[in-house]
Amino acid sequence: MAVSRVRQWTLDSAGGLCPQRLVLEHVTSRWGVLVLLALQERSFRFSELRREIGGVSEKMLTQTLQTLERDGMVHRDAKPVIPPRVDYSLTELGQEAAAQVRSLAEWTERRLPAVVRAREAYDESRAPGSSS
Amino acid sequence: MAVSRVRQWTLDSAGGLCPQRLVLEHVTSRWGVLVLLALQERSFRFSELRREIGGVSEKMLTQTLQTLERDGMVHRDAKPVIPPRVDYSLTELGQEAAAQVRSLAEWTERRLPAVVRAREAYDESRAPGSSS
DNA sequence: CGGTATCCAAAAGGATACTG
DNA sequence: CAGTATCCTTTTGGATACCG
C-alpha cells in the first residue's frame, strides 16, 4: 500500500509539508480535533461552538473553521440577517474525517491507562536515588 | 460514549492539555507519525531511521523517540558496544498506535483528491476578478 | 555512533481593539 | 454576532558545538 512509503509523507521539494500531510495536520490540530468532534453531534453557531469547546480564542476558532471549510470538511451557512447568524456543520467529507478522528480519540482513551503505567515505569527507572 | 463529551478533550484545570490529548498530540505530531509508520515496517538504528525519514534534525528525532518511548510506544535497545548501537522498535502499544495512524493516513490519501477539489472551489469562489 | 546542551530564528497562539 | 487587524508572548524547531 502507498502509505508504507514513509518518504512520501515527509517534506516536499520546497521544504514544506506534502499535501496529504497538511490535511492530516489540519484534522489532528489542537482545535481541529475538537471542532470535528463537536460538529459531529450537531451544527453550531460560532459563539455557541466557542463555548462548547472552551478555552479557544476567537482568532484560533476562526482560523480552524476557515481551514476546515477550505479543505471541504466544514460547511458555513451565513444567514443575511441582523445581527449576523452563521451556522457551521460537517460536510460528507467532514463526517468521514470526524469518524476517523473519533476512532483515534477512542483508542487513545482506551489505552491511556497503559500509557500512564509506561510513563511511571519510565520515570521511576531513571529517578534520582533509585540506585543509592 | 465518553469521547462525545468534547469538553473532556480540551484544557485541564491548570490550562494545559488533558492527558489523553497529550498522547494524541504525540502520535500525530509531525515526526511522531513518520516514526510510527517507519518502525511499523521493521526496527531501525538511530541514524538509519533519520535517513529513512529524511529532513528531521537530530534533536527532533531524539525528542520524538524519547517521548514515544516514555509513552510506552517505542522500545529502545542500546547495545553496550563501541561504537554505540541503538535499535528502536515498536512495542505492542506502539503497533496499535501505528495501525491507528496508518488508518488515518490512508484515509487522508484516499480523500486527498476531494480536498484538493474543495480547495480549488473555495479559492476560486473568492478569487479577485470573479465578480468584475 | 548516538546522543546532550545551548542558542537563536520562525511560527503558533492569545489579548485586545475595531468593523460590518 | 461574527468576525478582522494588530501586537506581543510563548512555543517550536533547526544549527551548532560538545560529550560518552
PDB file of C-alpha atoms (C1' of nucleotides) in Angstrom:
ATOM      1  CA  MET A   1       0.000   0.000   0.000  1.00  0.00           C
ATOM      2  CA  ALA A   2       1.076   3.522  -0.753  1.00  0.00           C
ATOM      3  CA  VAL A   3       1.328   4.837   2.790  1.00  0.00           C
ATOM      4  CA  SER A   4       4.042   2.337   3.578  1.00  0.00           C
ATOM      5  CA  ARG A   5       6.396   4.550   1.646  1.00  0.00           C
ATOM      6  CA  VAL A   6       7.365   6.798   4.538  1.00  0.00           C
ATOM      7  CA  ARG A   7       9.304   9.225   2.413  1.00  0.00           C
ATOM      8  CA  GLN A   8       6.098  10.180   0.689  1.00  0.00           C
ATOM      9  CA  TRP A   9       4.887  11.642   3.978  1.00  0.00           C
ATOM     10  CA  THR A  10       7.875  13.820   4.691  1.00  0.00           C
ATOM     11  CA  LEU A  11       8.899  17.199   3.291  1.00  0.00           C
ATOM     12  CA  ASP A  12       8.251  18.285  -0.269  1.00  0.00           C
ATOM     13  CA  SER A  13      10.885  19.688  -2.591  1.00  0.00           C
ATOM     14  CA  ALA A  14      10.360  23.219  -1.331  1.00  0.00           C
ATOM     15  CA  GLY A  15      10.932  22.184   2.259  1.00  0.00           C
ATOM     16  CA  GLY A  16       7.254  22.399   3.188  1.00  0.00           C
ATOM     17  CA  LEU A  17       4.868  19.634   4.151  1.00  0.00           C
ATOM     18  CA  CYS A  18       3.441  17.376   1.453  1.00  0.00           C
ATOM     19  CA  PRO A  19      -0.256  17.911   0.603  1.00  0.00           C
ATOM     20  CA  GLN A  20      -1.629  14.865   2.415  1.00  0.00           C
ATOM     21  CA  ARG A  21       0.428  15.757   5.449  1.00  0.00           C
ATOM     22  CA  LEU A  22      -1.152  19.199   5.519  1.00  0.00           C
ATOM     23  CA  VAL A  23      -4.635  17.673   5.590  1.00  0.00           C
ATOM     24  CA  LEU A  24      -3.654  15.334   8.405  1.00  0.00           C
ATOM     25  CA  GLU A  25      -2.206  18.333  10.229  1.00  0.00           C
ATOM     26  CA  HIS A  26      -5.483  20.208   9.890  1.00  0.00           C
ATOM     27  CA  VAL A  27      -7.763  17.446  11.179  1.00  0.00           C
ATOM     28  CA  THR A  28      -5.473  16.470  14.066  1.00  0.00           C
ATOM     29  CA  SER A  29      -4.569  20.011  15.068  1.00  0.00           C
ATOM     30  CA  ARG A  30      -5.293  21.146  18.586  1.00  0.00           C
ATOM     31  CA  TRP A  31      -8.606  22.803  17.751  1.00  0.00           C
ATOM     32  CA  GLY A  32      -9.370  20.872  14.567  1.00  0.00           C
ATOM     33  CA  VAL A  33      -9.960  17.707  16.576  1.00  0.00           C
ATOM     34  CA  LEU A  34     -12.346  19.459  18.942  1.00  0.00           C
ATOM     35  CA  VAL A  35     -14.255  21.191  16.143  1.00  0.00           C
ATOM     36  CA  LEU A  36     -14.759  17.902  14.298  1.00  0.00           C
ATOM     37  CA  LEU A  37     -15.881  16.087  17.449  1.00  0.00           C
ATOM     38  CA  ALA A  38     -18.316  18.849  18.371  1.00  0.00           C
ATOM     39  CA  LEU A  39     -19.810  19.253  14.891  1.00  0.00           C
ATOM     40  CA  GLN A  40     -20.217  15.505  14.579  1.00  0.00           C
ATOM     41  CA  GLU A  41     -23.016  15.767  17.124  1.00  0.00           C
ATOM     42  CA  ARG A  42     -24.890  18.662  15.551  1.00  0.00           C
ATOM     43  CA  SER A  43     -24.413  22.034  13.869  1.00  0.00           C
ATOM     44  CA  PHE A  44     -23.309  25.013  15.938  1.00  0.00           C
ATOM     45  CA  ARG A  45     -23.272  28.765  15.670  1.00  0.00           C
ATOM     46  CA  PHE A  46     -19.898  30.454  16.070  1.00  0.00           C
ATOM     47  CA  SER A  47     -20.176  31.632  19.673  1.00  0.00           C
ATOM     48  CA  GLU A  48     -22.032  28.518  20.671  1.00  0.00           C
ATOM     49  CA  LEU A  49     -19.212  26.375  19.307  1.00  0.00           C
ATOM     50  CA  ARG A  50     -16.705  28.551  21.094  1.00  0.00           C
ATOM     51  CA  ARG A  51     -18.430  27.966  24.409  1.00  0.00           C
ATOM     52  CA  GLU A  52     -18.846  24.244  23.710  1.00  0.00           C
ATOM     53  CA  ILE A  53     -15.134  23.767  23.117  1.00  0.00           C
ATOM     54  CA  GLY A  54     -13.948  26.116  25.816  1.00  0.00           C
ATOM     55  CA  GLY A  55     -10.545  27.747  26.034  1.00  0.00           C
ATOM     56  CA  VAL A  56     -10.305  28.589  22.349  1.00  0.00           C
ATOM     57  CA  SER A  57      -9.689  32.186  21.292  1.00  0.00           C
ATOM     58  CA  GLU A  58     -11.799  33.838  18.608  1.00  0.00           C
ATOM     59  CA  LYS A  59      -8.800  34.003  16.360  1.00  0.00           C
ATOM     60  CA  MET A  60      -7.969  30.323  16.572  1.00  0.00           C
ATOM     61  CA  LEU A  61     -11.562  29.171  16.147  1.00  0.00           C
ATOM     62  CA  THR A  62     -11.979  31.390  13.095  1.00  0.00           C
ATOM     63  CA  GLN A  63      -8.719  30.123  11.639  1.00  0.00           C
ATOM     64  CA  THR A  64      -9.563  26.483  12.327  1.00  0.00           C
ATOM     65  CA  LEU A  65     -13.029  26.793  10.821  1.00  0.00           C
ATOM     66  CA  GLN A  66     -11.712  28.538   7.721  1.00  0.00           C
ATOM     67  CA  THR A  67      -9.039  25.923   7.186  1.00  0.00           C
ATOM     68  CA  LEU A  68     -11.534  23.088   7.557  1.00  0.00           C
ATOM     69  CA  GLU A  69     -14.003  24.892   5.320  1.00  0.00           C
ATOM     70  CA  ARG A  70     -11.396  25.331   2.628  1.00  0.00           C
ATOM     71  CA  ASP A  71     -10.498  21.659   2.893  1.00  0.00           C
ATOM     72  CA  GLY A  72     -14.150  20.817   2.273  1.00  0.00           C
ATOM     73  CA  MET A  73     -14.792  19.412   5.750  1.00  0.00           C
ATOM     74  CA  VAL A  74     -16.967  22.162   7.187  1.00  0.00           C
ATOM     75  CA  HIS A  75     -19.989  23.866   5.660  1.00  0.00           C
ATOM     76  CA  ARG A  76     -20.519  27.510   6.558  1.00  0.00           C
ATOM     77  CA  ASP A  77     -24.052  28.852   6.347  1.00  0.00           C
ATOM     78  CA  ALA A  78     -24.190  32.625   6.825  1.00  0.00           C
ATOM     79  CA  LYS A  79     -27.750  33.958   7.061  1.00  0.00           C
ATOM     80  CA  PRO A  80     -28.099  37.569   5.859  1.00  0.00           C
ATOM     81  CA  VAL A  81     -29.806  38.803   8.998  1.00  0.00           C
ATOM     82  CA  ILE A  82     -29.043  41.389  11.636  1.00  0.00           C
ATOM     83  CA  PRO A  83     -27.473  40.515  13.932  1.00  0.00           C
ATOM     84  CA  PRO A  84     -25.460  38.062  11.790  1.00  0.00           C
ATOM     85  CA  ARG A  85     -26.106  34.366  12.253  1.00  0.00           C
ATOM     86  CA  VAL A  86     -23.660  31.771  10.960  1.00  0.00           C
ATOM     87  CA  ASP A  87     -24.160  28.040  11.311  1.00  0.00           C
ATOM     88  CA  TYR A  88     -21.368  25.528  10.944  1.00  0.00           C
ATOM     89  CA  SER A  89     -21.863  21.872  10.096  1.00  0.00           C
ATOM     90  CA  LEU A  90     -19.891  18.967   8.681  1.00  0.00           C
ATOM     91  CA  THR A  91     -19.905  18.019   5.023  1.00  0.00           C
ATOM     92  CA  GLU A  92     -19.845  14.390   3.946  1.00  0.00           C
ATOM     93  CA  LEU A  93     -16.059  14.600   3.832  1.00  0.00           C
ATOM     94  CA  GLY A  94     -16.013  16.211   7.263  1.00  0.00           C
ATOM     95  CA  GLN A  95     -18.143  13.420   8.710  1.00  0.00           C
ATOM     96  CA  GLU A  96     -15.627  10.905   7.425  1.00  0.00           C
ATOM     97  CA  ALA A  97     -12.792  12.904   8.944  1.00  0.00           C
ATOM     98  CA  ALA A  98     -14.655  13.185  12.229  1.00  0.00           C
ATOM     99  CA  ALA A  99     -15.224   9.424  12.288  1.00  0.00           C
ATOM    100  CA  GLN A 100     -11.511   8.808  11.764  1.00  0.00           C
ATOM    101  CA  VAL A 101     -10.549  11.282  14.447  1.00  0.00           C
ATOM    102  CA  ARG A 102     -13.101   9.861  16.851  1.00  0.00           C
ATOM    103  CA  SER A 103     -11.727   6.386  16.283  1.00  0.00           C
ATOM    104  CA  LEU A 104      -8.242   7.597  17.110  1.00  0.00           C
ATOM    105  CA  ALA A 105      -9.531   9.537  20.114  1.00  0.00           C
ATOM    106  CA  GLU A 106     -11.351   6.491  21.445  1.00  0.00           C
ATOM    107  CA  TRP A 107      -8.280   4.309  21.028  1.00  0.00           C
ATOM    108  CA  THR A 108      -6.274   6.914  22.943  1.00  0.00           C
ATOM    109  CA  GLU A 109      -8.788   6.950  25.730  1.00  0.00           C
ATOM    110  CA  ARG A 110      -8.924   3.128  25.932  1.00  0.00           C
ATOM    111  CA  ARG A 111      -5.154   2.828  26.073  1.00  0.00           C
ATOM    112  CA  LEU A 112      -4.462   5.817  28.283  1.00  0.00           C
ATOM    113  CA  PRO A 113      -4.037   3.632  31.390  1.00  0.00           C
ATOM    114  CA  ALA A 114      -1.307   1.656  29.627  1.00  0.00           C
ATOM    115  CA  VAL A 115       0.432   4.887  28.633  1.00  0.00           C
ATOM    116  CA  VAL A 116       0.257   6.212  32.185  1.00  0.00           C
ATOM    117  CA  ARG A 117       1.750   2.969  33.528  1.00  0.00           C
ATOM    118  CA  ALA A 118       4.522   3.132  30.923  1.00  0.00           C
ATOM    119  CA  ARG A 119       5.334   6.691  31.912  1.00  0.00           C
ATOM    120  CA  GLU A 120       5.522   5.809  35.580  1.00  0.00           C
ATOM    121  CA  ALA A 121       7.845   2.907  34.843  1.00  0.00           C
ATOM    122  CA  TYR A 122       9.977   5.110  32.594  1.00  0.00           C
ATOM    123  CA  ASP A 123      10.225   7.942  35.096  1.00  0.00           C
ATOM    124  CA  GLU A 124      10.924   5.632  38.011  1.00  0.00           C
ATOM    125  CA  SER A 125      13.625   3.730  36.141  1.00  0.00           C
ATOM    126  CA  ARG A 126      15.684   6.899  35.926  1.00  0.00           C
ATOM    127  CA  ALA A 127      14.539   8.589  39.091  1.00  0.00           C
ATOM    128  CA  PRO A 128      17.331  10.016  41.224  1.00  0.00           C
ATOM    129  CA  GLY A 129      18.026   7.802  44.234  1.00  0.00           C
ATOM    130  CA  SER A 130      16.801   4.619  42.606  1.00  0.00           C
ATOM    131  CA  SER A 131      20.312   3.174  42.695  1.00  0.00           C
ATOM    132  CA  SER A 132      21.660   4.546  46.006  1.00  0.00           C
TER     133      SER A 132
ATOM    134  CA  MET B   1     -19.619   7.054  24.584  1.00  0.00           C
ATOM    135  CA  ALA B   2     -17.126   9.060  26.560  1.00  0.00           C
ATOM    136  CA  VAL B   3     -15.408  10.835  23.695  1.00  0.00           C
ATOM    137  CA  SER B   4     -18.632  12.523  22.722  1.00  0.00           C
ATOM    138  CA  ARG B   5     -18.077  14.829  25.658  1.00  0.00           C
ATOM    139  CA  VAL B   6     -15.957  17.363  23.842  1.00  0.00           C
ATOM    140  CA  ARG B   7     -15.101  19.312  26.948  1.00  0.00           C
ATOM    141  CA  GLN B   8     -13.197  16.328  28.211  1.00  0.00           C
ATOM    142  CA  TRP B   9     -10.734  16.818  25.372  1.00  0.00           C
ATOM    143  CA  THR B  10      -9.987  20.446  25.975  1.00  0.00           C
ATOM    144  CA  LEU B  11      -7.760  22.171  28.535  1.00  0.00           C
ATOM    145  CA  ASP B  12      -7.220  20.906  32.062  1.00  0.00           C
ATOM    146  CA  SER B  13      -7.637  22.990  35.193  1.00  0.00           C
ATOM    147  CA  ALA B  14      -4.054  24.250  35.010  1.00  0.00           C
ATOM    148  CA  GLY B  15      -4.525  25.489  31.449  1.00  0.00           C
ATOM    149  CA  GLY B  16      -2.532  22.640  29.898  1.00  0.00           C
ATOM    150  CA  LEU B  17      -3.729  19.825  27.682  1.00  0.00           C
ATOM    151  CA  CYS B  18      -5.606  16.908  29.213  1.00  0.00           C
ATOM    152  CA  PRO B  19      -3.659  13.596  29.431  1.00  0.00           C
ATOM    153  CA  GLN B  20      -5.362  11.830  26.541  1.00  0.00           C
ATOM    154  CA  ARG B  21      -4.909  14.920  24.392  1.00  0.00           C
ATOM    155  CA  LEU B  22      -1.170  14.824  25.068  1.00  0.00           C
ATOM    156  CA  VAL B  23      -0.958  11.226  23.855  1.00  0.00           C
ATOM    157  CA  LEU B  24      -2.875  12.071  20.710  1.00  0.00           C
ATOM    158  CA  GLU B  25      -0.551  15.027  20.220  1.00  0.00           C
ATOM    159  CA  HIS B  26       2.486  12.758  20.459  1.00  0.00           C
ATOM    160  CA  VAL B  27       1.343  10.139  17.966  1.00  0.00           C
ATOM    161  CA  THR B  28       0.045  12.655  15.422  1.00  0.00           C
ATOM    162  CA  SER B  29       2.934  15.080  15.762  1.00  0.00           C
ATOM    163  CA  ARG B  30       4.956  15.962  12.705  1.00  0.00           C
ATOM    164  CA  TRP B  31       7.704  13.411  13.335  1.00  0.00           C
ATOM    165  CA  GLY B  32       5.719  11.049  15.556  1.00  0.00           C
ATOM    166  CA  VAL B  33       3.608   9.972  12.591  1.00  0.00           C
ATOM    167  CA  LEU B  34       6.663   9.263  10.461  1.00  0.00           C
ATOM    168  CA  VAL B  35       8.473   7.383  13.229  1.00  0.00           C
ATOM    169  CA  LEU B  36       5.460   5.145  13.826  1.00  0.00           C
ATOM    170  CA  LEU B  37       4.989   4.456  10.108  1.00  0.00           C
ATOM    171  CA  ALA B  38       8.681   3.643   9.633  1.00  0.00           C
ATOM    172  CA  LEU B  39       9.004   1.413  12.702  1.00  0.00           C
ATOM    173  CA  GLN B  40       5.844  -0.443  11.746  1.00  0.00           C
ATOM    174  CA  GLU B  41       7.827  -1.997   8.904  1.00  0.00           C
ATOM    175  CA  ARG B  42      10.878  -3.053  10.894  1.00  0.00           C
ATOM    176  CA  SER B  43      13.273  -1.888  13.596  1.00  0.00           C
ATOM    177  CA  PHE B  44      15.800   0.841  12.813  1.00  0.00           C
ATOM    178  CA  ARG B  45      19.013   2.187  14.227  1.00  0.00           C
ATOM    179  CA  PHE B  46      19.062   5.889  15.074  1.00  0.00           C
ATOM    180  CA  SER B  47      20.941   7.191  12.031  1.00  0.00           C
ATOM    181  CA  GLU B  48      19.223   4.712   9.763  1.00  0.00           C
ATOM    182  CA  LEU B  49      15.847   5.962  10.910  1.00  0.00           C
ATOM    183  CA  ARG B  50      16.988   9.518  10.422  1.00  0.00           C
ATOM    184  CA  ARG B  51      17.901   8.808   6.811  1.00  0.00           C
ATOM    185  CA  GLU B  52      14.689   6.835   6.241  1.00  0.00           C
ATOM    186  CA  ILE B  53      12.513   9.713   7.367  1.00  0.00           C
ATOM    187  CA  GLY B  54      14.579  12.476   5.821  1.00  0.00           C
ATOM    188  CA  GLY B  55      14.538  16.127   6.784  1.00  0.00           C
ATOM    189  CA  VAL B  56      14.435  15.514  10.516  1.00  0.00           C
ATOM    190  CA  SER B  57      17.091  17.070  12.756  1.00  0.00           C
ATOM    191  CA  GLU B  58      18.934  15.004  15.356  1.00  0.00           C
ATOM    192  CA  LYS B  59      17.291  16.983  18.080  1.00  0.00           C
ATOM    193  CA  MET B  60      13.748  16.413  16.904  1.00  0.00           C
ATOM    194  CA  LEU B  61      14.264  12.717  16.215  1.00  0.00           C
ATOM    195  CA  THR B  62      15.756  12.259  19.690  1.00  0.00           C
ATOM    196  CA  GLN B  63      12.930  14.179  21.268  1.00  0.00           C
ATOM    197  CA  THR B  64      10.255  12.297  19.332  1.00  0.00           C
ATOM    198  CA  LEU B  65      11.764   8.910  20.162  1.00  0.00           C
ATOM    199  CA  GLN B  66      12.083   9.758  23.839  1.00  0.00           C
ATOM    200  CA  THR B  67       8.511  10.947  24.041  1.00  0.00           C
ATOM    201  CA  LEU B  68       7.218   7.819  22.345  1.00  0.00           C
ATOM    202  CA  GLU B  69       9.452   5.641  24.494  1.00  0.00           C
ATOM    203  CA  ARG B  70       8.158   7.255  27.656  1.00  0.00           C
ATOM    204  CA  ASP B  71       4.592   6.756  26.449  1.00  0.00           C
ATOM    205  CA  GLY B  72       5.348   3.056  26.041  1.00  0.00           C
ATOM    206  CA  MET B  73       5.103   3.052  22.234  1.00  0.00           C
ATOM    207  CA  VAL B  74       8.753   2.619  21.319  1.00  0.00           C
ATOM    208  CA  HIS B  75      11.277   0.130  22.665  1.00  0.00           C
ATOM    209  CA  ARG B  76      14.888   1.314  22.870  1.00  0.00           C
ATOM    210  CA  ASP B  77      17.582  -1.346  22.794  1.00  0.00           C
ATOM    211  CA  ALA B  78      21.047   0.113  23.479  1.00  0.00           C
ATOM    212  CA  LYS B  79      23.827  -2.449  22.981  1.00  0.00           C
ATOM    213  CA  PRO B  80      26.897  -1.759  25.126  1.00  0.00           C
ATOM    214  CA  VAL B  81      29.359  -1.864  22.251  1.00  0.00           C
ATOM    215  CA  ILE B  82      31.822   0.568  20.749  1.00  0.00           C
ATOM    216  CA  PRO B  83      30.809   2.336  18.663  1.00  0.00           C
ATOM    217  CA  PRO B  84      27.370   2.517  20.308  1.00  0.00           C
ATOM    218  CA  ARG B  85      24.495   0.740  18.618  1.00  0.00           C
ATOM    219  CA  VAL B  86      20.885   1.513  19.482  1.00  0.00           C
ATOM    220  CA  ASP B  87      17.912  -0.197  17.893  1.00  0.00           C
ATOM    221  CA  TYR B  88      14.397   1.185  18.004  1.00  0.00           C
ATOM    222  CA  SER B  89      11.261  -0.879  17.557  1.00  0.00           C
ATOM    223  CA  LEU B  90       7.566  -0.683  18.369  1.00  0.00           C
ATOM    224  CA  THR B  91       6.023  -2.171  21.479  1.00  0.00           C
ATOM    225  CA  GLU B  92       2.604  -3.814  21.376  1.00  0.00           C
ATOM    226  CA  LEU B  93       1.082  -0.453  22.283  1.00  0.00           C
ATOM    227  CA  GLY B  94       3.145   1.238  19.594  1.00  0.00           C
ATOM    228  CA  GLN B  95       1.936  -1.218  16.977  1.00  0.00           C
ATOM    229  CA  GLU B  96      -1.631  -0.353  17.890  1.00  0.00           C
ATOM    230  CA  ALA B  97      -0.843   3.341  17.639  1.00  0.00           C
ATOM    231  CA  ALA B  98       0.878   2.832  14.307  1.00  0.00           C
ATOM    232  CA  ALA B  99      -2.139   0.947  12.982  1.00  0.00           C
ATOM    233  CA  GLN B 100      -4.426   3.799  14.017  1.00  0.00           C
ATOM    234  CA  VAL B 101      -2.166   6.401  12.476  1.00  0.00           C
ATOM    235  CA  ARG B 102      -1.812   4.384   9.291  1.00  0.00           C
ATOM    236  CA  SER B 103      -5.565   4.104   9.010  1.00  0.00           C
ATOM    237  CA  LEU B 104      -5.891   7.864   9.306  1.00  0.00           C
ATOM    238  CA  ALA B 105      -3.043   8.387   6.846  1.00  0.00           C
ATOM    239  CA  GLU B 106      -4.641   6.072   4.316  1.00  0.00           C
ATOM    240  CA  TRP B 107      -7.983   7.806   4.615  1.00  0.00           C
ATOM    241  CA  THR B 108      -6.219  11.128   4.053  1.00  0.00           C
ATOM    242  CA  GLU B 109      -4.529   9.795   0.975  1.00  0.00           C
ATOM    243  CA  ARG B 110      -7.756   8.314  -0.420  1.00  0.00           C
ATOM    244  CA  ARG B 111      -9.676  11.539   0.097  1.00  0.00           C
ATOM    245  CA  LEU B 112      -6.930  13.960  -0.905  1.00  0.00           C
ATOM    246  CA  PRO B 113      -8.418  14.477  -4.381  1.00  0.00           C
ATOM    247  CA  ALA B 114     -11.711  15.588  -2.827  1.00  0.00           C
ATOM    248  CA  VAL B 115      -9.849  18.004  -0.554  1.00  0.00           C
ATOM    249  CA  VAL B 116      -7.912  19.439  -3.484  1.00  0.00           C
ATOM    250  CA  ARG B 117     -11.136  19.958  -5.438  1.00  0.00           C
ATOM    251  CA  ALA B 118     -12.744  21.632  -2.420  1.00  0.00           C
ATOM    252  CA  ARG B 119      -9.794  23.970  -2.068  1.00  0.00           C
ATOM    253  CA  GLU B 120      -9.928  24.963  -5.720  1.00  0.00           C
ATOM    254  CA  ALA B 121     -13.631  25.685  -5.481  1.00  0.00           C
ATOM    255  CA  TYR B 122     -13.098  27.661  -2.270  1.00  0.00           C
ATOM    256  CA  ASP B 123     -10.232  29.709  -3.679  1.00  0.00           C
ATOM    257  CA  GLU B 124     -11.978  30.386  -6.953  1.00  0.00           C
ATOM    258  CA  SER B 125     -15.215  31.468  -5.282  1.00  0.00           C
ATOM    259  CA  ARG B 126     -13.380  34.366  -3.655  1.00  0.00           C
ATOM    260  CA  ALA B 127     -10.737  34.971  -6.291  1.00  0.00           C
ATOM    261  CA  PRO B 128     -10.239  38.625  -7.185  1.00  0.00           C
ATOM    262  CA  GLY B 129     -11.843  39.444 -10.515  1.00  0.00           C
ATOM    263  CA  SER B 130     -14.511  36.784 -10.283  1.00  0.00           C
ATOM    264  CA  SER B 131     -17.190  39.461  -9.980  1.00  0.00           C
ATOM    265  CA  SER B 132     -15.824  42.243 -12.214  1.00  0.00           C
TER     266      SER B 132
ATOM    267  C1'  DC C   1      27.543   6.364  16.795  1.00  0.00           C
ATOM    268  C1'  DG C   2      24.205   8.320  19.488  1.00  0.00           C
ATOM    269  C1'  DG C   3      23.247  11.371  21.822  1.00  0.00           C
ATOM    270  C1'  DT C   4      23.098  16.309  25.122  1.00  0.00           C
ATOM    271  C1'  DA C   5      23.323  21.434  25.775  1.00  0.00           C
ATOM    272  C1'  DT C   6      22.860  25.915  24.123  1.00  0.00           C
ATOM    273  C1'  DC C   7      21.485  29.489  21.241  1.00  0.00           C
ATOM    274  C1'  DC C   8      18.661  31.691  18.025  1.00  0.00           C
ATOM    275  C1'  DA C   9      15.033  32.212  14.233  1.00  0.00           C
ATOM    276  C1'  DA C  10      10.426  31.181  12.940  1.00  0.00           C
ATOM    277  C1'  DA C  11       5.859  30.070  13.760  1.00  0.00           C
ATOM    278  C1'  DA C  12       1.868  29.383  16.594  1.00  0.00           C
ATOM    279  C1'  DG C  13      -1.248  31.318  19.522  1.00  0.00           C
ATOM    280  C1'  DG C  14      -3.625  34.648  22.839  1.00  0.00           C
ATOM    281  C1'  DA C  15      -5.360  39.532  24.156  1.00  0.00           C
ATOM    282  C1'  DT C  16      -7.169  43.468  22.663  1.00  0.00           C
ATOM    283  C1'  DA C  17      -9.322  46.834  19.769  1.00  0.00           C
ATOM    284  C1'  DC C  18     -12.056  47.634  15.980  1.00  0.00           C
ATOM    285  C1'  DT C  19     -15.651  46.712  11.858  1.00  0.00           C
ATOM    286  C1'  DG C  20     -19.887  45.313   9.011  1.00  0.00           C
TER     287       DG C  20
ATOM    288  C1'  DC D   1     -22.995  38.350  16.379  1.00  0.00           C
ATOM    289  C1'  DA D   2     -19.276  37.176  13.799  1.00  0.00           C
ATOM    290  C1'  DG D   3     -15.699  38.199  12.515  1.00  0.00           C
ATOM    291  C1'  DT D   4     -10.777  41.165  11.058  1.00  0.00           C
ATOM    292  C1'  DA D   5      -6.369  43.510  12.247  1.00  0.00           C
ATOM    293  C1'  DT D   6      -2.628  44.234  15.168  1.00  0.00           C
ATOM    294  C1'  DC D   7       0.526  43.413  18.684  1.00  0.00           C
ATOM    295  C1'  DC D   8       3.140  40.675  21.594  1.00  0.00           C
ATOM    296  C1'  DT D   9       4.249  36.406  24.247  1.00  0.00           C
ATOM    297  C1'  DT D  10       5.086  31.558  24.176  1.00  0.00           C
ATOM    298  C1'  DT D  11       6.394  27.573  21.887  1.00  0.00           C
ATOM    299  C1'  DT D  12       8.633  25.007  18.346  1.00  0.00           C
ATOM    300  C1'  DG D  13      12.294  23.634  15.842  1.00  0.00           C
ATOM    301  C1'  DG D  14      16.828  23.912  13.434  1.00  0.00           C
ATOM    302  C1'  DA D  15      22.048  24.735  13.637  1.00  0.00           C
ATOM    303  C1'  DT D  16      25.976  24.205  16.046  1.00  0.00           C
ATOM    304  C1'  DA D  17      29.194  22.539  19.359  1.00  0.00           C
ATOM    305  C1'  DC D  18      30.422  19.217  22.530  1.00  0.00           C
ATOM    306  C1'  DC D  19      30.384  14.544  25.329  1.00  0.00           C
ATOM    307  C1'  DG D  20      30.484   9.237  26.492  1.00  0.00           C
TER     308       DG D  20
END
